[in-house]
CSV table of C-alpha atoms and ligand atoms in Angstrom, one decimal:
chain,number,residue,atom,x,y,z
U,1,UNK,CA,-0.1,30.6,-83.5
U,2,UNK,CA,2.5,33.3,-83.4
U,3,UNK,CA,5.9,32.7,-84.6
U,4,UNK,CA,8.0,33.4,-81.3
U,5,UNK,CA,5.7,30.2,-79.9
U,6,UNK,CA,6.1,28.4,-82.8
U,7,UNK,CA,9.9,28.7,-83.3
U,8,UNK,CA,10.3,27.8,-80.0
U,9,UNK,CA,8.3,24.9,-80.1
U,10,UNK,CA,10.5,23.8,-82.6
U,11,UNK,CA,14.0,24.5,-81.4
U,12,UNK,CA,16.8,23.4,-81.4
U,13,UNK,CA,15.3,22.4,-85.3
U,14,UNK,CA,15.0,26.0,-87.0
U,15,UNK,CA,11.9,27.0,-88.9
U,16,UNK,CA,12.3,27.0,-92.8
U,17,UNK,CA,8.7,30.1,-93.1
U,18,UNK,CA,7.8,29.0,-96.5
U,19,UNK,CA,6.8,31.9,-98.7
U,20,UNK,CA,6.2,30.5,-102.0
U,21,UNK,CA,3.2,32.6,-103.6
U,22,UNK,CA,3.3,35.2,-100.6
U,23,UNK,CA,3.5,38.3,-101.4
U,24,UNK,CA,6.5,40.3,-100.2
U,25,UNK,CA,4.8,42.8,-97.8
U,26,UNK,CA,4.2,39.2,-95.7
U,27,UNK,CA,7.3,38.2,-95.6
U,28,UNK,CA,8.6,41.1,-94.4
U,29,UNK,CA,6.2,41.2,-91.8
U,30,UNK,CA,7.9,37.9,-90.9
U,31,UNK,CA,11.3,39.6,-90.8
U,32,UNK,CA,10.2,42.5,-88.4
U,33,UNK,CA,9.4,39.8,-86.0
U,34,UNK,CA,12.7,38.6,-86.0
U,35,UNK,CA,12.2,35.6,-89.0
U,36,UNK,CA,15.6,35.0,-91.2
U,37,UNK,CA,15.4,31.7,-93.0
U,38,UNK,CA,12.3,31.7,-96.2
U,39,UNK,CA,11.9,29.3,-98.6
U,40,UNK,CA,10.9,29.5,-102.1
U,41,UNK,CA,10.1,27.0,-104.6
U,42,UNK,CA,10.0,28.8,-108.3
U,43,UNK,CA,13.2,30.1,-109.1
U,44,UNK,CA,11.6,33.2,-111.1
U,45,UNK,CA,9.5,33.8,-108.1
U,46,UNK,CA,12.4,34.0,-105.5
U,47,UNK,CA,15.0,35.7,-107.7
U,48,UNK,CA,12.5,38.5,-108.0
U,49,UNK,CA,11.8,38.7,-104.3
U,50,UNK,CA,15.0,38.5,-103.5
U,51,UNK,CA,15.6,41.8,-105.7
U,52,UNK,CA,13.0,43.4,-104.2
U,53,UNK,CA,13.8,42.1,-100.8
U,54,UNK,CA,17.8,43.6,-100.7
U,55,UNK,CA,17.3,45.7,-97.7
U,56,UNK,CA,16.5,43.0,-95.1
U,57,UNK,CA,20.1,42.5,-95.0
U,58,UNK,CA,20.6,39.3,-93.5
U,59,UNK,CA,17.8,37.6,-94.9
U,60,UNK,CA,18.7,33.5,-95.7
U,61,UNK,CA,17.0,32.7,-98.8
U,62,UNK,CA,16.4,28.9,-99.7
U,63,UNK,CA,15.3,26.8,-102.1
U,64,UNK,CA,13.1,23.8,-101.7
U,65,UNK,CA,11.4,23.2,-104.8
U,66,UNK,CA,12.1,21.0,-108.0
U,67,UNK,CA,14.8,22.0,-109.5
U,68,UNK,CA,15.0,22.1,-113.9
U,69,UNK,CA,18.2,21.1,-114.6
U,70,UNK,CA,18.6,23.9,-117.5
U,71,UNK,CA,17.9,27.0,-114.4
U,72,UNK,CA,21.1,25.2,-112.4
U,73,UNK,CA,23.3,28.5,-113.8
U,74,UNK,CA,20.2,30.9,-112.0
U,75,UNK,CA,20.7,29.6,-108.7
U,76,UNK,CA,24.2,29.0,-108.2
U,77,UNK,CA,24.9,31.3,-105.4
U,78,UNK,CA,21.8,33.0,-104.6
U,79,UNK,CA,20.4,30.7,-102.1
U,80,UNK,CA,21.9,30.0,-98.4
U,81,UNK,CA,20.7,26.0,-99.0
U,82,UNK,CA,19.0,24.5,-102.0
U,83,UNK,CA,17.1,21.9,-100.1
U,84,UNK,CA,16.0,19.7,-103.5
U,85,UNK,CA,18.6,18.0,-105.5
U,86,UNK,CA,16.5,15.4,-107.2
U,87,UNK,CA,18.9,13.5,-109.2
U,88,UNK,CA,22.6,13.3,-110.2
U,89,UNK,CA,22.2,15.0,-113.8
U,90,UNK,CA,21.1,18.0,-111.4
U,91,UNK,CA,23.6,17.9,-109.3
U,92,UNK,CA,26.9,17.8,-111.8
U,93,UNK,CA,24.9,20.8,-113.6
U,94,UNK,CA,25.2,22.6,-110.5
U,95,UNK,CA,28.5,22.3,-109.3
U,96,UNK,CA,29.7,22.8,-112.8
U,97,UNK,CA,27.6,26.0,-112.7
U,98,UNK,CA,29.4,26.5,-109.6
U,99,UNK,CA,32.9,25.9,-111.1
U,100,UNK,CA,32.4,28.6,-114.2
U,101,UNK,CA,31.1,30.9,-111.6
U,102,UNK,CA,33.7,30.5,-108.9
U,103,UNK,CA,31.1,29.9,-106.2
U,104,UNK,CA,30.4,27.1,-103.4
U,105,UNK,CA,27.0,26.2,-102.9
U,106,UNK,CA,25.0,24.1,-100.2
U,107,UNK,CA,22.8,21.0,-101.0
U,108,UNK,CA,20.3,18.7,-99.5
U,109,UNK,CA,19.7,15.5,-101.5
U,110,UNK,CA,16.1,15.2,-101.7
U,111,UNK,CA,14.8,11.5,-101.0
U,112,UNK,CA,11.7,9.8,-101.8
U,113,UNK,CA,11.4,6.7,-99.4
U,114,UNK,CA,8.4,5.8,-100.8
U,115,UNK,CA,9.1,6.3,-104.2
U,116,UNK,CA,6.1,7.8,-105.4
U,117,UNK,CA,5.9,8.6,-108.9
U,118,UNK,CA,4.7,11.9,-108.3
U,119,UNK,CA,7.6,13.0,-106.7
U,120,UNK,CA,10.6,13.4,-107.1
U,121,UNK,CA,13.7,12.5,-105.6
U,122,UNK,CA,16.4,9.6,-105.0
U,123,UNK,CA,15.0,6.1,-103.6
U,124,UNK,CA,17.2,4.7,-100.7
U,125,UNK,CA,19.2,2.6,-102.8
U,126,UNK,CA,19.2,4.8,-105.9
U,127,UNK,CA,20.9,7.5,-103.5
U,128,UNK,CA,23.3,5.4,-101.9
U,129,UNK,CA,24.2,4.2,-105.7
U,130,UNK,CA,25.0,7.1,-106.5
U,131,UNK,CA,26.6,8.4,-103.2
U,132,UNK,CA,30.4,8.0,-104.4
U,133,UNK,CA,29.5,10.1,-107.7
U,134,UNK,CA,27.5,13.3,-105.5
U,135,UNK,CA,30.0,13.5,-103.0
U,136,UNK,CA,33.4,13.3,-105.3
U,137,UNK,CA,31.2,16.8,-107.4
U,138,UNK,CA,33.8,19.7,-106.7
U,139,UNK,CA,31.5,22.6,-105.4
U,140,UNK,CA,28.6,21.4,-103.8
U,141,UNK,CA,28.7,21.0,-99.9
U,142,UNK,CA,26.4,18.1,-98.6
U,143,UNK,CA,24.7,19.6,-95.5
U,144,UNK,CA,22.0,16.6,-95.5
U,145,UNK,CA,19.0,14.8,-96.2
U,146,UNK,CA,15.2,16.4,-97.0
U,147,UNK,CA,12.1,14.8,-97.9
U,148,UNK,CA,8.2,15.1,-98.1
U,149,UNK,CA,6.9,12.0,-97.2
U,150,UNK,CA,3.6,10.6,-98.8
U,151,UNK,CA,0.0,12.1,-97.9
U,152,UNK,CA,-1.2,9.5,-95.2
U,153,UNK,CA,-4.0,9.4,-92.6
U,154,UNK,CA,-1.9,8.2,-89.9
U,155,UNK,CA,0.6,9.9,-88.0
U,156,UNK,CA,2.4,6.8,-87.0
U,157,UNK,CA,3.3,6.4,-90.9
U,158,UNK,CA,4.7,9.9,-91.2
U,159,UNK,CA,6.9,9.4,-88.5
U,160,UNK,CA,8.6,6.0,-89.9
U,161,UNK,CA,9.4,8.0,-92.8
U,162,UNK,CA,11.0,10.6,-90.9
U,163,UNK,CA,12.9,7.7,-88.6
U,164,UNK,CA,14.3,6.5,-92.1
U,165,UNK,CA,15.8,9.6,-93.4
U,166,UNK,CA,17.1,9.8,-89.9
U,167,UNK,CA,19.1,6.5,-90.3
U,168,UNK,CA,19.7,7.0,-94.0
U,169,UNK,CA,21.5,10.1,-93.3
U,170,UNK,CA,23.5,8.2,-90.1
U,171,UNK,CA,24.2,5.6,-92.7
U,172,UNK,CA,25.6,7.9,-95.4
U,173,UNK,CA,27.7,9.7,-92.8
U,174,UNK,CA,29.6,6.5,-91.6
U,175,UNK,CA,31.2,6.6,-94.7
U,176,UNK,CA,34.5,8.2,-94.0
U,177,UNK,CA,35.5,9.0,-96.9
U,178,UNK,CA,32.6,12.0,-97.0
U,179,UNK,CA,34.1,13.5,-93.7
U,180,UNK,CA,33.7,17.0,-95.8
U,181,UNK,CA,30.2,16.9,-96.6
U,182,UNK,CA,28.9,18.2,-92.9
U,183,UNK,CA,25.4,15.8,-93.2
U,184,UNK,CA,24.3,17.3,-90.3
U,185,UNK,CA,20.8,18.7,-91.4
U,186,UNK,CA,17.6,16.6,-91.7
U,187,UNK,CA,15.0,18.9,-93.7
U,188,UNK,CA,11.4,17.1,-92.9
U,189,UNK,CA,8.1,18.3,-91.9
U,190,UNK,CA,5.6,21.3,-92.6
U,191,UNK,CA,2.9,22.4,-90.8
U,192,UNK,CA,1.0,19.6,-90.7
U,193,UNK,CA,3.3,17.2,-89.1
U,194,UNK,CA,6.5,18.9,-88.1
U,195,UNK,CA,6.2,18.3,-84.4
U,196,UNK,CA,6.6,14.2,-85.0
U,197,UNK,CA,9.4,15.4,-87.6
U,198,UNK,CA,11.3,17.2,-84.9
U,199,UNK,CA,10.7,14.1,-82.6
U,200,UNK,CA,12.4,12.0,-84.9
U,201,UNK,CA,15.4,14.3,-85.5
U,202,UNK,CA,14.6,17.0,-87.7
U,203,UNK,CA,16.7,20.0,-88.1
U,204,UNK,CA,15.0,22.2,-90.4
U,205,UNK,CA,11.0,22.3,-90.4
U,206,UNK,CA,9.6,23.7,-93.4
U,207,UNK,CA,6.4,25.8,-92.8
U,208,UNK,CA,4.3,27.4,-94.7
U,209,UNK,CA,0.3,27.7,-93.8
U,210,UNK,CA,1.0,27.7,-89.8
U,211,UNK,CA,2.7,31.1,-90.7
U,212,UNK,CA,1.7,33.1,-93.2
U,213,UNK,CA,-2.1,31.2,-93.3
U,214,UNK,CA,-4.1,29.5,-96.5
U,215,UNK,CA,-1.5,30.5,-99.9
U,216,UNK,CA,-2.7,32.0,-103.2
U,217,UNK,CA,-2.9,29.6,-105.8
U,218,UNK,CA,-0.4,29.4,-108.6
U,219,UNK,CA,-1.9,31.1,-111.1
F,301,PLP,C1,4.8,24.3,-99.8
F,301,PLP,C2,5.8,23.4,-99.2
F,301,PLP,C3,6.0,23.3,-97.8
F,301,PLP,C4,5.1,24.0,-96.8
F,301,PLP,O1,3.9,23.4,-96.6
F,301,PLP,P1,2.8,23.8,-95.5
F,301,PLP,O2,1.8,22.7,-95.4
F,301,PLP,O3,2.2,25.1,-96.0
F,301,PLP,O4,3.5,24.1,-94.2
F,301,PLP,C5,7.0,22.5,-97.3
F,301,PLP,N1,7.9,21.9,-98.1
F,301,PLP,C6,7.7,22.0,-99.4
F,301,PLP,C7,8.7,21.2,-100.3
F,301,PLP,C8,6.7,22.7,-100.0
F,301,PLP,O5,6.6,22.8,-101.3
């Protein structure tokens, strides 16, 4: 499918082209036609795009992929959204970042509703535990919720977890005492499922394979 069909299949949610192992001529084949938000997920690999990348001026870098606490000072500031803040150790190492560098910088909190091992991320009630702690950090904006739901056969699975982060962020925001974090954004789906995602509120869609086509493994 070509993008113009495919972002507006998706809209009003905006589409996240994932570009993680792409190489740069692709992406800005993407930007010709008219594509602004990528995603990355290796901070080495998207700093160095991002160099090489300076003259597609308004470009809207983001990152989705696990975050090492100890790269929190690379990132601070270079990305539009940072889509996966895992924990709260992350989190306080970014906005301090964010405090020595005088910078703001936009988060998701990533959740893991299934809590899978494999994954990371908060569980429901590990996230609204910590809730009072993430949203009192100085320099980190909380724009919303993203996940990656479990692997399953069945699409009617994949949509309760999307229906949960949905009412887990609607939950969160009720809180008034947060009425500066925006929680406006739900971050769920890729290619394989983001049409029930956007059914069940998604904002941003996350694609990577319906765009650019199978990826180059990591080496
Ligand atoms: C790679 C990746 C995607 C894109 O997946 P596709 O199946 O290629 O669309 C989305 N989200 C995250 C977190 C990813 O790592």
């Amino acid at each position: 499918m070509d993008l113009k069909t495919i972002v507006q299949n998706c809209a009003p949610a905006r589409v996240l082209a994932v570009s993680k192992l792409q190489p740069e001529h692709k992406i800005r084949e993407l930007y010709q036609e008219g594509q602004r938000l990528f995603g990355e997920n290796y901070v080495q690999e998207a700093l160095e795009k991002q160099d090489h990348l300076q003259d597609l001026s308004d470009i809207q870098w983001h990152l989705i992929g696990h975050l090492q606490k100890n790269k929190a000072k690379f990132v601070v500031g270079r990305f539009a959204l940072i889509h996966s803040v895992d924990s709260t150790d992350l989190a306080e190492a970014l906005s301090r970042h964010c405090g020595l560098k005088g910078v703001e910088q936009n988060i998701l909190i990533q959740v893991n509703l299934a809590a899978e091992e494999s994954k990371g991320g908060f569980d429901k009630d590990g996230l609204i535990k910590a809730w009072p702690q993430l949203t009192k950090l100085p320099h980190l904006h909380i724009w919303g919720l993203m996940t990656m739901p479990p692997l399953t056969e069945e699409g009617h699975e994949v949509r309760l977890y999307f229906r949960e982060l949905r009412e887990l962020r609607d939950r969160l925001r009720s809180d008034i005492n947060v009425a500066h974090h925006p929680l406006t954004e739900l971050s769920m789906g890729t290619s394989h499922d983001f049409k029930v995602a956007i059914e069940e509120g998604a904002t941003i869609v996350r694609l990577g394979t319906i765009l650019f086509g199978e990826r180059p493994v990591k080496r």
